[in-house]
XYZ file of C-alpha atoms in Angstrom:
758
model
C 85.611 159.645 28.299
C 88.844 157.658 28.870
C 88.800 156.654 25.240
C 88.413 160.336 24.495
C 91.374 161.476 26.523
C 93.702 158.384 26.768
C 96.378 159.294 24.359
C 96.788 162.929 25.591
C 100.093 164.312 27.177
C 99.857 165.968 30.340
C 99.540 169.439 28.756
C 97.128 168.689 26.290
C 95.040 167.080 28.773
C 95.048 170.243 31.030
C 94.127 172.219 27.986
C 91.424 170.012 27.026
C 89.860 169.757 30.219
C 90.084 173.518 31.330
C 87.122 175.083 33.043
C 84.736 177.436 31.293
C 86.816 180.380 31.141
C 88.956 182.001 28.621
C 92.549 180.411 27.991
C 95.489 181.237 25.707
C 97.016 177.783 24.308
C 100.764 178.508 23.258
C 101.314 175.343 20.797
C 104.323 174.869 19.268
C 105.099 173.403 15.787
C 104.081 169.735 15.671
C 102.505 169.727 18.918
C 99.193 168.306 18.112
C 97.150 171.604 18.407
C 94.229 170.264 15.987
C 93.785 167.361 18.290
C 93.513 169.550 21.486
C 91.159 171.660 19.515
C 88.821 169.000 18.357
C 89.322 167.086 21.647
C 88.373 170.289 23.562
C 85.120 170.471 21.396
C 84.210 166.664 21.866
C 84.937 166.550 25.635
C 82.425 169.807 26.304
C 79.580 168.170 24.277
C 80.220 164.530 25.878
C 80.425 166.228 29.372
C 77.298 167.862 28.540
C 78.669 171.510 28.963
C 77.253 172.454 25.682
C 75.561 171.075 22.554
C 76.961 170.860 18.977
C 75.112 174.156 18.081
C 76.610 176.316 21.110
C 80.052 175.736 19.517
C 81.909 178.460 17.328
C 85.151 177.387 16.062
C 87.287 179.461 13.795
C 90.243 178.256 11.606
C 92.202 179.960 8.983
C 92.007 177.252 5.917
C 88.952 175.414 4.399
C 91.277 172.450 4.908
C 91.526 172.911 8.664
C 87.728 173.370 9.152
C 87.048 170.059 7.205
C 89.805 168.198 9.099
C 88.222 169.125 12.296
C 84.699 168.360 11.562
C 85.958 164.792 10.251
C 88.044 164.230 13.307
C 84.792 165.216 15.373
C 82.581 162.841 13.379
C 84.861 160.034 14.295
C 85.245 160.653 18.114
C 81.175 161.458 18.791
C 78.069 159.978 17.316
C 76.639 163.349 16.213
C 75.810 164.987 12.867
C 78.594 167.936 12.349
C 76.550 169.275 9.469
C 75.292 172.673 10.453
C 77.884 173.229 12.961
C 79.502 176.574 13.359
C 83.156 175.440 12.569
C 85.033 177.082 9.600
C 87.088 180.074 8.433
C 86.348 183.695 9.220
C 85.319 184.231 5.610
C 83.141 181.189 5.468
C 81.155 181.967 8.849
C 80.640 185.555 7.953
C 78.995 184.556 4.439
C 76.924 182.322 6.394
C 75.677 184.754 8.847
C 75.372 187.556 6.213
C 73.173 185.296 3.871
C 71.027 184.580 6.849
C 70.638 188.312 7.626
C 71.084 189.839 4.232
C 68.552 192.432 4.581
C 69.806 193.587 7.853
C 73.241 193.907 6.217
C 72.017 195.687 3.236
C 72.950 192.974 0.816
C 70.929 191.347 -1.819
C 69.909 187.687 -1.111
C 72.061 186.207 -4.041
C 75.153 188.718 -3.280
C 78.478 187.023 -4.794
C 81.936 187.030 -3.499
C 84.890 188.344 -5.524
C 88.140 186.385 -4.999
C 91.351 188.224 -5.311
C 91.518 187.924 -8.898
C 87.863 189.285 -9.459
C 88.359 192.253 -7.108
C 91.759 193.187 -9.068
C 89.900 192.973 -12.577
C 86.903 194.993 -10.748
C 89.307 197.683 -9.684
C 90.896 197.766 -13.043
C 87.383 198.313 -14.732
C 86.512 201.019 -11.860
C 89.674 203.078 -13.105
C 89.227 202.846 -16.420
C 85.415 203.775 -16.360
C 86.400 206.729 -14.067
C 89.350 207.892 -16.538
C 91.843 207.499 -13.919
C 95.533 206.981 -14.674
C 96.425 203.443 -13.851
C 100.167 204.350 -13.780
C 99.762 207.155 -10.909
C 97.142 204.580 -9.102
C 98.283 201.140 -9.989
C 95.120 198.646 -9.402
C 97.039 196.323 -6.916
C 98.184 199.313 -4.961
C 94.311 200.759 -4.887
C 93.422 196.843 -3.816
C 95.822 196.915 -1.041
C 94.619 200.029 0.401
C 91.080 199.142 0.542
C 91.576 195.679 1.793
C 93.981 197.273 4.572
C 91.493 199.859 5.565
C 88.647 197.269 5.990
C 91.267 195.116 7.874
C 91.406 197.699 10.425
C 87.586 198.245 10.409
C 87.466 201.447 8.587
C 85.203 202.659 5.581
C 86.371 205.438 3.461
C 85.028 208.369 5.369
C 86.831 207.282 8.674
C 90.311 206.857 6.805
C 92.604 209.828 7.640
C 94.186 211.361 4.291
C 97.530 213.199 4.941
C 98.358 214.238 1.459
C 96.576 214.465 -2.102
C 97.378 210.837 -3.189
C 95.856 209.564 0.324
C 92.824 211.714 -0.393
C 92.653 210.065 -3.966
C 92.822 206.723 -2.521
C 89.966 207.291 -0.067
C 87.666 208.638 -2.962
C 88.618 205.489 -4.960
C 87.703 203.528 -1.773
C 84.256 205.228 -1.694
C 83.757 204.776 -5.337
C 84.722 201.074 -5.011
C 81.971 200.611 -2.235
C 79.433 202.143 -4.139
C 80.061 200.152 -7.043
C 80.107 196.851 -5.137
C 76.862 197.771 -3.662
C 75.291 198.543 -7.059
C 76.326 195.252 -8.534
C 75.543 193.108 -5.439
C 79.129 191.776 -4.613
C 81.558 191.837 -1.992
C 85.071 190.951 -1.411
C 86.660 188.726 1.180
C 87.476 191.895 3.528
C 84.307 193.019 3.081
C 82.435 189.726 4.560
C 84.256 190.421 7.819
C 83.512 194.270 7.937
C 79.970 193.780 6.700
C 79.177 191.336 9.586
C 81.215 193.330 12.292
C 78.900 196.470 11.451
C 75.941 194.400 11.276
C 76.208 192.827 15.082
C 77.831 196.217 16.176
C 74.583 198.174 15.396
C 71.720 195.381 15.821
C 71.660 194.737 19.449
C 69.019 191.957 19.360
C 70.905 189.981 16.719
C 73.979 190.377 18.577
C 72.764 189.369 21.785
C 71.259 186.378 20.163
C 74.574 184.953 19.080
C 76.195 185.913 22.207
C 73.937 183.987 24.416
C 74.140 180.998 21.984
C 77.810 180.655 21.661
C 79.200 180.213 25.130
C 82.352 178.561 23.915
C 84.504 180.210 21.038
C 87.727 178.331 19.969
C 90.116 179.822 17.621
C 92.905 178.062 15.634
C 96.056 180.064 14.408
C 95.259 183.046 16.709
C 98.571 184.519 15.868
C 97.268 184.865 12.390
C 94.256 187.236 13.144
C 94.335 190.846 12.092
C 92.743 193.735 13.991
C 89.457 193.379 12.551
C 89.261 189.562 13.006
C 90.083 190.136 16.843
C 87.343 192.854 17.223
C 85.055 190.550 15.423
C 85.952 187.946 17.888
C 85.319 190.164 21.025
C 82.319 191.312 19.566
C 80.871 187.391 19.340
C 82.204 186.729 22.629
C 80.630 189.474 24.684
C 81.351 189.474 28.319
C 80.314 185.842 29.000
C 81.623 183.271 26.639
C 84.780 181.157 27.242
C 87.395 181.886 24.294
C 89.628 179.155 23.819
C 92.476 180.874 21.772
C 95.228 178.386 20.183
C 98.357 179.906 18.524
C 102.141 180.303 18.368
C 103.577 183.698 18.434
C 106.727 182.311 17.032
C 104.854 181.204 13.809
C 103.451 184.801 13.196
C 104.489 185.309 9.406
C 101.749 187.059 7.856
C 102.306 190.639 9.115
C 102.278 191.773 5.123
C 98.504 190.584 5.383
C 97.637 192.496 8.475
C 98.178 189.992 10.648
C 98.948 191.323 14.303
C 100.916 189.014 16.744
C 100.311 191.654 19.275
C 96.508 190.176 19.579
C 97.833 187.252 21.710
C 99.179 189.388 24.255
C 96.341 191.638 23.828
C 93.980 188.704 24.385
C 95.681 187.653 27.524
C 95.187 190.948 29.179
C 91.754 192.099 27.966
C 90.174 188.731 28.610
C 92.025 188.446 32.009
C 93.398 184.678 30.912
C 94.295 182.980 34.083
C 95.037 179.772 31.955
C 98.166 179.830 29.876
C 99.089 176.366 28.732
C 102.384 175.761 26.605
C 102.324 172.708 24.291
C 105.889 171.941 23.835
C 106.173 168.255 23.229
C 106.712 167.977 19.461
C 105.702 165.053 17.584
C 107.183 165.818 14.132
C 110.843 166.623 14.279
C 114.055 164.943 15.733
C 116.105 166.587 18.421
C 118.897 168.386 16.403
C 116.104 170.038 14.121
C 114.285 171.186 17.412
C 117.690 172.439 18.753
C 118.200 174.591 15.896
C 114.760 175.936 15.796
C 114.682 176.964 19.573
C 118.393 178.553 19.334
C 117.401 180.762 16.236
C 113.854 181.943 17.921
C 115.470 182.789 21.139
C 117.022 185.921 19.363
C 113.524 187.591 19.053
C 112.643 189.642 22.033
C 108.731 190.199 21.388
C 107.907 186.534 22.065
C 105.743 184.673 25.130
C 108.144 182.052 25.106
C 108.543 178.239 24.778
C 111.036 175.458 24.205
C 110.015 172.658 21.982
C 111.323 169.177 22.888
C 111.176 165.409 21.574
C 111.141 161.880 22.649
C 112.243 160.868 19.131
C 115.762 161.125 20.113
C 118.416 163.524 18.323
C 118.377 162.230 14.996
C 120.590 163.370 11.945
C 122.697 166.668 12.257
C 121.342 169.661 10.171
C 123.294 169.663 7.035
C 124.927 173.240 5.799
C 125.910 173.396 2.143
C 128.137 176.616 0.634
C 128.182 176.852 -3.128
C 129.805 179.315 -5.350
C 126.550 180.271 -7.357
C 122.738 179.489 -7.211
C 123.426 176.994 -10.316
C 125.771 175.101 -8.122
C 123.200 175.169 -5.251
C 120.600 173.801 -7.442
C 122.979 170.825 -8.892
C 123.639 170.007 -5.197
C 120.298 170.026 -4.181
C 119.239 167.832 -7.177
C 122.065 165.582 -6.213
C 121.065 165.384 -2.556
C 117.278 164.754 -3.535
C 118.429 161.919 -5.907
C 120.269 160.233 -3.081
C 117.184 160.457 -0.586
C 115.006 158.967 -3.525
C 117.515 156.251 -3.861
C 117.421 155.378 -0.505
C 113.529 154.872 -0.458
C 111.952 158.450 0.257
C 109.083 159.364 -1.695
C 109.328 162.467 -3.664
C 106.354 164.213 -2.175
C 108.192 163.564 1.115
C 110.765 166.342 0.245
C 110.470 169.796 0.039
C 112.735 172.545 -1.288
C 111.910 175.868 0.391
C 112.969 179.327 -0.946
C 112.134 182.966 0.414
C 111.462 184.291 -2.936
C 109.498 182.758 -6.000
C 112.325 184.273 -8.229
C 114.669 181.626 -7.030
C 112.552 178.768 -8.349
C 113.665 178.872 -12.039
C 117.231 177.788 -11.379
C 115.887 175.062 -9.338
C 113.388 173.833 -11.727
C 116.195 173.779 -14.394
C 118.427 171.679 -12.270
C 115.616 169.139 -11.567
C 114.137 169.052 -15.163
C 117.365 168.410 -16.664
C 117.963 165.660 -14.090
C 114.670 163.927 -15.102
C 113.090 164.273 -11.440
C 109.560 165.024 -11.214
C 108.418 167.992 -9.298
C 105.466 170.114 -8.627
C 105.600 173.940 -7.559
C 103.240 175.241 -5.113
C 101.632 178.759 -5.638
C 100.207 177.819 -9.110
C 96.652 178.438 -9.928
C 94.314 176.533 -7.861
C 91.202 174.649 -9.722
C 88.933 177.483 -9.093
C 91.174 180.254 -10.218
C 91.870 178.494 -13.878
C 90.355 180.667 -16.717
C 88.070 178.006 -17.858
C 86.708 177.283 -14.610
C 86.185 181.325 -14.162
C 84.374 181.449 -17.490
C 82.177 178.686 -16.274
C 81.469 180.093 -12.949
C 80.721 183.680 -14.556
C 77.778 182.093 -16.526
C 76.480 180.754 -13.431
C 76.912 183.875 -11.352
C 74.892 185.891 -14.062
C 72.119 183.315 -13.758
C 72.169 183.791 -10.017
C 72.962 187.683 -9.990
C 72.658 189.356 -13.383
C 73.816 192.584 -11.859
C 77.416 191.150 -11.475
C 79.004 193.175 -14.125
C 82.449 191.523 -13.598
C 80.967 188.286 -14.739
C 79.107 189.970 -17.429
C 82.229 191.421 -18.871
C 84.105 187.911 -18.485
C 81.619 185.911 -20.887
C 79.623 188.586 -22.996
C 81.829 187.760 -25.913
C 83.391 184.553 -24.736
C 83.196 182.228 -26.710
C 83.143 184.978 -29.372
C 79.699 186.165 -30.468
C 80.479 189.371 -32.362
C 80.034 191.855 -29.318
C 83.116 194.081 -29.835
C 84.938 196.962 -27.687
C 82.755 199.507 -29.415
C 79.475 197.522 -28.488
C 80.484 197.349 -24.887
C 81.331 201.012 -24.780
C 77.812 201.988 -25.863
C 76.640 199.569 -23.243
C 78.686 201.039 -20.385
C 77.314 204.421 -21.558
C 74.128 203.282 -21.328
C 74.774 201.886 -17.751
C 76.302 204.802 -16.455
C 73.497 207.325 -17.843
C 71.033 205.451 -16.161
C 72.968 203.890 -13.151
C 72.147 200.586 -13.798
C 73.844 197.198 -14.380
C 75.246 196.009 -18.025
C 73.007 193.347 -17.934
C 69.935 195.793 -17.505
C 71.201 198.576 -19.864
C 71.020 196.009 -22.830
C 67.657 197.122 -24.058
C 69.282 200.827 -24.369
C 71.538 199.682 -27.141
C 70.320 199.629 -30.572
C 71.430 198.353 -34.287
C 73.682 195.086 -34.513
C 75.267 195.577 -31.498
C 71.898 195.602 -29.465
C 70.602 192.508 -31.231
C 73.875 190.605 -30.482
C 73.828 191.730 -26.531
C 69.963 190.762 -26.335
C 70.947 187.454 -27.864
C 73.414 187.050 -24.956
C 70.581 188.051 -22.438
C 68.488 185.535 -23.729
C 71.025 182.681 -23.518
C 71.340 183.459 -19.587
C 67.629 183.596 -19.348
C 67.296 180.406 -21.295
C 69.849 178.563 -18.992
C 67.954 179.882 -15.928
C 64.584 178.533 -17.000
C 66.327 175.111 -18.272
C 67.864 174.595 -14.903
C 65.133 175.943 -12.240
C 64.250 172.607 -11.040
C 67.347 170.654 -11.680
C 69.762 169.180 -9.112
C 72.916 171.276 -9.130
C 75.262 168.976 -11.070
C 72.756 168.565 -13.739
C 72.687 172.419 -13.611
C 76.159 172.677 -14.278
C 76.112 170.307 -17.241
C 73.369 172.332 -18.749
C 75.511 175.469 -18.280
C 78.532 173.992 -20.127
C 76.612 172.838 -22.818
C 74.366 176.185 -23.365
C 77.363 178.430 -23.130
C 79.190 176.400 -25.594
C 82.447 176.557 -23.494
C 83.185 172.585 -24.240
C 82.547 173.407 -28.112
C 84.791 176.078 -27.874
C 87.793 174.457 -26.147
C 87.358 171.201 -28.639
C 88.620 173.301 -31.214
C 91.809 174.736 -29.412
C 95.122 172.900 -30.013
C 95.442 172.396 -26.221
C 92.179 172.355 -25.225
C 91.932 168.711 -23.716
C 93.058 169.667 -20.487
C 90.370 172.598 -19.965
C 87.483 170.142 -21.173
C 88.688 167.800 -18.615
C 88.771 170.457 -15.971
C 85.275 171.879 -17.117
C 83.903 168.161 -16.653
C 85.541 167.785 -13.399
C 83.163 170.906 -12.348
C 80.110 168.468 -12.391
C 81.908 166.197 -10.299
C 82.931 169.225 -7.840
C 79.208 170.240 -7.629
C 78.103 166.363 -6.753
C 80.601 166.384 -3.983
C 79.261 169.708 -2.909
C 75.556 168.930 -2.902
C 76.527 165.707 -0.832
C 78.795 167.333 1.682
C 76.377 170.102 2.472
C 73.114 168.305 2.544
C 71.517 169.928 -0.409
C 68.457 168.257 -2.054
C 67.381 168.289 -5.457
C 66.150 172.183 -5.522
C 66.512 174.971 -3.175
C 63.948 175.369 -0.461
C 61.450 178.341 -0.969
C 61.929 180.660 2.191
C 58.660 182.342 1.849
C 55.497 182.036 3.945
C 55.292 181.432 7.946
C 55.522 177.926 7.433
C 58.543 178.073 5.523
C 60.115 180.650 7.948
C 59.462 178.300 11.011
C 61.030 175.199 9.152
C 63.974 177.412 8.093
C 64.574 178.403 11.680
C 63.347 182.203 11.829
C 63.244 183.520 15.223
C 61.362 186.185 17.075
C 63.555 188.573 18.992
C 62.560 191.130 21.583
C 61.205 194.302 19.847
C 59.219 192.410 17.340
C 62.331 191.681 15.125
C 62.341 188.140 13.120
C 65.533 186.833 11.874
C 66.485 183.617 10.457
C 68.920 181.898 12.786
C 71.909 181.003 10.501
C 72.921 177.946 12.741
C 70.956 176.015 10.226
C 73.044 174.167 7.326
C 73.121 176.022 4.042
C 70.206 174.289 2.538
C 68.104 176.780 4.647
C 69.763 179.797 3.848
C 70.809 179.743 0.486
C 69.981 177.845 -3.146
C 72.486 175.342 -3.953
C 73.700 177.357 -6.901
C 74.303 180.409 -4.477
C 75.989 178.199 -2.116
C 78.288 176.756 -4.614
C 79.318 179.822 -6.133
C 80.217 181.056 -2.768
C 82.227 177.858 -2.021
C 83.896 178.388 -5.333
C 84.937 181.840 -4.379
C 86.087 180.986 -0.901
C 88.184 177.904 -1.958
C 89.930 180.193 -4.657
C 91.047 182.309 -1.633
C 92.095 179.801 0.517
C 95.989 180.121 1.237
C 96.484 176.351 2.115
C 98.476 174.512 -0.373
C 97.310 170.931 -1.016
C 99.810 168.111 -0.771
C 99.716 164.614 -2.311
C 101.471 164.333 -5.658
C 104.236 162.209 -5.466
C 107.003 164.477 -6.717
C 109.559 166.715 -5.187
C 107.689 169.353 -3.563
C 109.014 173.200 -4.360
C 107.411 176.288 -2.490
C 107.895 179.482 -0.770
C 108.437 179.357 3.129
C 104.873 180.963 3.369
C 103.293 178.376 1.397
C 104.882 175.896 3.563
C 102.990 176.910 6.927
C 100.893 173.907 8.143
C 102.953 171.169 6.132
C 105.529 168.799 7.130
C 107.907 166.353 5.188
C 110.706 163.915 5.882
C 113.371 166.165 4.384
C 113.445 169.691 3.744
C 116.095 171.904 2.089
C 115.984 175.575 2.816
C 117.665 177.474 0.025
C 119.489 180.820 -0.309
C 120.337 181.882 3.696
C 121.753 185.048 2.657
C 121.976 188.492 3.797
C 119.353 190.430 1.751
C 117.498 187.346 0.618
C 116.791 185.640 3.959
C 116.453 187.520 6.007
C 114.992 189.532 3.020
C 116.165 193.174 2.337
C 112.828 194.751 3.009
C 113.111 193.615 6.563
C 115.849 196.221 7.547
C 113.357 198.978 6.589
C 110.259 197.766 8.640
C 109.904 197.734 12.584
C 110.275 194.384 13.948
C 111.148 193.034 10.368
C 114.102 191.125 11.180
C 112.022 189.416 13.884
C 109.264 188.334 11.472
C 112.104 186.986 8.871
C 113.257 184.934 11.978
C 109.754 183.642 12.452
C 109.716 182.565 8.786
C 112.805 180.849 9.252
C 111.716 179.160 12.337
C 108.724 177.784 10.319
C 110.967 176.695 7.654
C 113.132 174.569 9.903
C 110.093 172.980 11.947
C 108.624 171.739 8.590
C 111.311 168.867 8.657
C 110.764 165.645 10.115
C 114.056 163.860 9.935
C 116.443 165.529 7.734
C 117.218 169.146 7.529
C 119.499 170.744 4.756
C 120.215 174.528 4.640
C 122.165 176.050 1.747
C 123.498 179.346 0.811
C 125.532 180.739 -2.210
C 128.417 183.218 -3.015
C 126.523 184.573 -6.030
C 123.336 184.700 -7.191
C 121.345 185.820 -10.497
C 118.267 187.643 -9.258
C 115.916 189.902 -11.204
C 118.392 189.914 -14.056
C 121.434 191.022 -12.211
C 124.228 188.916 -10.283
C 124.462 189.262 -6.854
C 127.404 189.069 -4.544
C 126.329 187.804 -1.117
C 127.427 187.338 2.404
C 125.818 184.500 4.289
C 122.937 184.839 6.594
C 123.210 186.067 10.120
C 121.034 183.286 11.310
C 123.823 180.886 10.795
C 125.317 182.650 14.177
C 122.364 181.917 15.938
C 122.189 178.448 15.427
C 123.760 175.873 17.981
C 127.172 174.612 16.463
C 126.700 171.108 18.061
C 123.667 170.387 16.093
C 125.004 171.643 12.496
C 127.190 169.497 10.036
C 129.263 171.616 7.548
C 129.710 170.063 4.435
C 132.340 172.274 3.463
C 135.281 173.194 5.926
C 134.354 173.695 9.556
C 133.760 177.120 11.064
C 136.647 178.861 12.417
C 136.504 182.421 14.272
C 137.607 184.981 12.299
C 139.506 188.181 13.807
C 136.374 189.917 14.489
C 135.555 187.146 16.633
C 132.421 186.059 14.750
C 131.872 182.681 13.336
C 133.002 182.291 10.155
C 133.391 179.576 7.507
C 136.115 178.704 4.999
C 133.793 179.892 2.370
C 134.166 183.375 3.816
C 137.765 183.346 3.577
C 137.771 182.305 -0.026
C 134.941 184.427 -1.088
C 137.157 187.311 -2.268
C 138.849 185.132 -4.590
C 135.750 183.577 -5.933
C 133.932 186.598 -6.526
C 136.794 188.230 -8.342
C 136.961 185.298 -10.643
C 133.297 186.009 -11.593
C 133.574 189.541 -11.435
C 136.441 189.540 -13.823
C 134.523 187.359 -16.203
C 131.156 189.221 -15.987
C 131.233 192.509 -14.361
C 132.759 195.921 -15.083
C 136.355 196.659 -13.749
C 136.237 200.710 -12.869
C 139.316 202.064 -14.337
C 140.889 204.616 -12.061
C 138.952 203.492 -9.154
C 140.997 200.937 -8.170
C 137.928 198.739 -6.884
C 135.765 196.065 -8.743
C 132.239 194.786 -8.478
C 132.470 191.585 -6.275
C 135.515 193.100 -4.344
C 135.402 191.811 -0.607
C 135.886 194.699 1.831
C 136.271 196.060 5.263
C 134.663 198.953 6.952
C 135.469 200.237 10.604
C 131.692 200.733 11.472
C 129.758 198.223 9.179
C 132.624 195.122 9.216
C 132.821 192.909 6.035
C 131.046 193.680 2.864
C 130.999 192.922 -0.824
C 130.811 195.768 -3.356
C 127.577 194.683 -5.635
C 127.725 197.985 -7.871
C 129.603 200.821 -8.698
C 128.816 204.184 -10.250
C 130.725 206.958 -11.649
C 134.471 206.634 -12.059
C 137.817 207.794 -10.630
C 137.311 210.539 -7.732
C 133.682 210.805 -8.238
C 133.223 206.757 -7.926
C 130.371 205.316 -5.438
C 129.914 201.843 -4.469
C 126.902 200.108 -3.419
C 127.977 197.605 -0.981
C 126.173 194.683 0.958
C 127.402 194.683 4.578
C 125.240 191.776 5.417
C 123.692 192.883 9.185
C 124.212 196.576 8.065
C 122.347 195.888 4.930
C 123.267 197.992 1.638
C 124.979 201.178 2.033
C 126.156 203.636 -0.839
C 129.623 204.895 -0.125
C 132.030 207.378 -1.628
C 135.034 205.606 -2.156
C 137.337 208.444 -2.299
C 135.853 209.235 1.049
C 135.103 206.040 2.937
C 137.835 204.294 4.761
C 137.433 200.844 3.064
C 140.177 197.989 3.309
C 140.504 195.218 0.426
C 140.250 191.685 1.706
């Protein structure tokens, strides 16, 4: 026991050894929350309060779940396989596999990742002759997922106008089509599980009695339905150990509700609130900057990070006249860091918008510095892998029309658009899948389609008793995918990726404990071995605590794994190159040196934040996350002008600079001086008009007769200082778009507005 607890600080120790009551752990950035979570589980098991099968731990990424299992294996001599530790989606998938009949799903239901879901919706719109300009597929997808995240089926969604009514109708069509094809999207996994447990009392009570301790990581990122799901699983008896940081809640655009933390504290009558404020990552000046910034948010539970690592270096602030100059400065600084011995993988360049990366990439490429951009396609999202997976999906569930359409003519086998139109007409006529409709198509098209069906059936026959890795190899050969890419000019990388799929399958069966073939879950003896339980009322269910081999075939499990991995939002580190990414992608990561770029009003904080309730507070939390990624050195930069989306932007610096402690900052340009408004202001601000006017004279239009120019600095009695970014009309009819920083963009009539030139 002493070995288990000896390295914990007092707050961590208090959290780990709490009594069996619900608790809220406010875990600051770099405060060791994963350690607290895993040690809490180990302590509960080692003290005999629970067995490994009585733990339910929820994380937000597959990477975090694997890390927790690895740490637990090192702490205790237990077999972690089969423990309920995973993501919301992963755990719901596991429960639905065990209870697919009660959930109204086929045993071989398949999961649509985000790409597949979008393709599915495009196909749905086309099949129903719906204008995709009036109803963009991505908008429809967001509407459906947003409704599901709130726990609402189509019939329960309020529709206030014709557009909403059409969207609700599309949601209804979408649900029906998913049910016919035997597929579910990510949001459906959670909603279907919630509905199953809500209506099935014996099943709900079974899991509530089993899971006496629920532990939740990143609690601030839960959405409304996830919180409802947790409350349902907890019932009235379970102790919920919620770990989160309201200051790092940055996913409101995905439906995350930071208010769930306050609701949890109230609804679960939390008596134990522990703050983990000891930071083991960053030096003092970095933490002081983060603390001072986040204090300006009013809706927070409140904590203050501290460190024993000393103050460290000051936070460096750089001002540039353009984004090109900013990128060149970052490149030179990165070179210096690498000359001093820093690894490229320990240097991160963060930006608010992906559009900022182009200039940065150009500068790094020109300087010969290796770099890697996060947010690119993950392994299971690559086209060649999606093709191979689609063949396997058809072997497992032939009614998946999305998989059918992806590979029916890839590699090409003479099945054109007209043939598919005839097939789709037959499928609609008989309300069956495309695969089942093939016999209804005659002529040459029918023959070609029948040959494709024979190919799938042949692959299923040849692989029925093979181990999963050999099954994957047979699919690659029979599908002719390898042969196809051998004839492509740049097919070597794709072939290498496809061959890696066999290795991925080998690792998967090893980690999940699959044998050479799937267990046959039939007959009383098989049911007993698989963990079937008899509940009150004569209801027999399979207990989903068993490892995957007891509830899924190796192929079904691997296909689910591929979809869930493709939907994982956690980036993977490791390559020895400079790391470029959005601030959102950086969450959960840490680096020795961090550059935060583009600290300008309208960019960071983003201009959209002014339109949303608490929008600026979310942007401030995002900046807090960015700052706390840095261990030793932090650089923050902004520029006078920036080319974004094909237009020159003339910027004022971010309000966040005024919220940082001056004693922790080192301005690499002239020092900050108070201006005549009493606000902090750098020498760049004093010279901004001159610099902007030079650029404007070269690149922008001078509006004759109006007396104003794009790039002109102005002062307004109410809005303060601003920069003219565009002018409409001329002479007495001229109107100007002016960026007033904290007050955002304003459109003013120049003949009326009382503006002074700077």
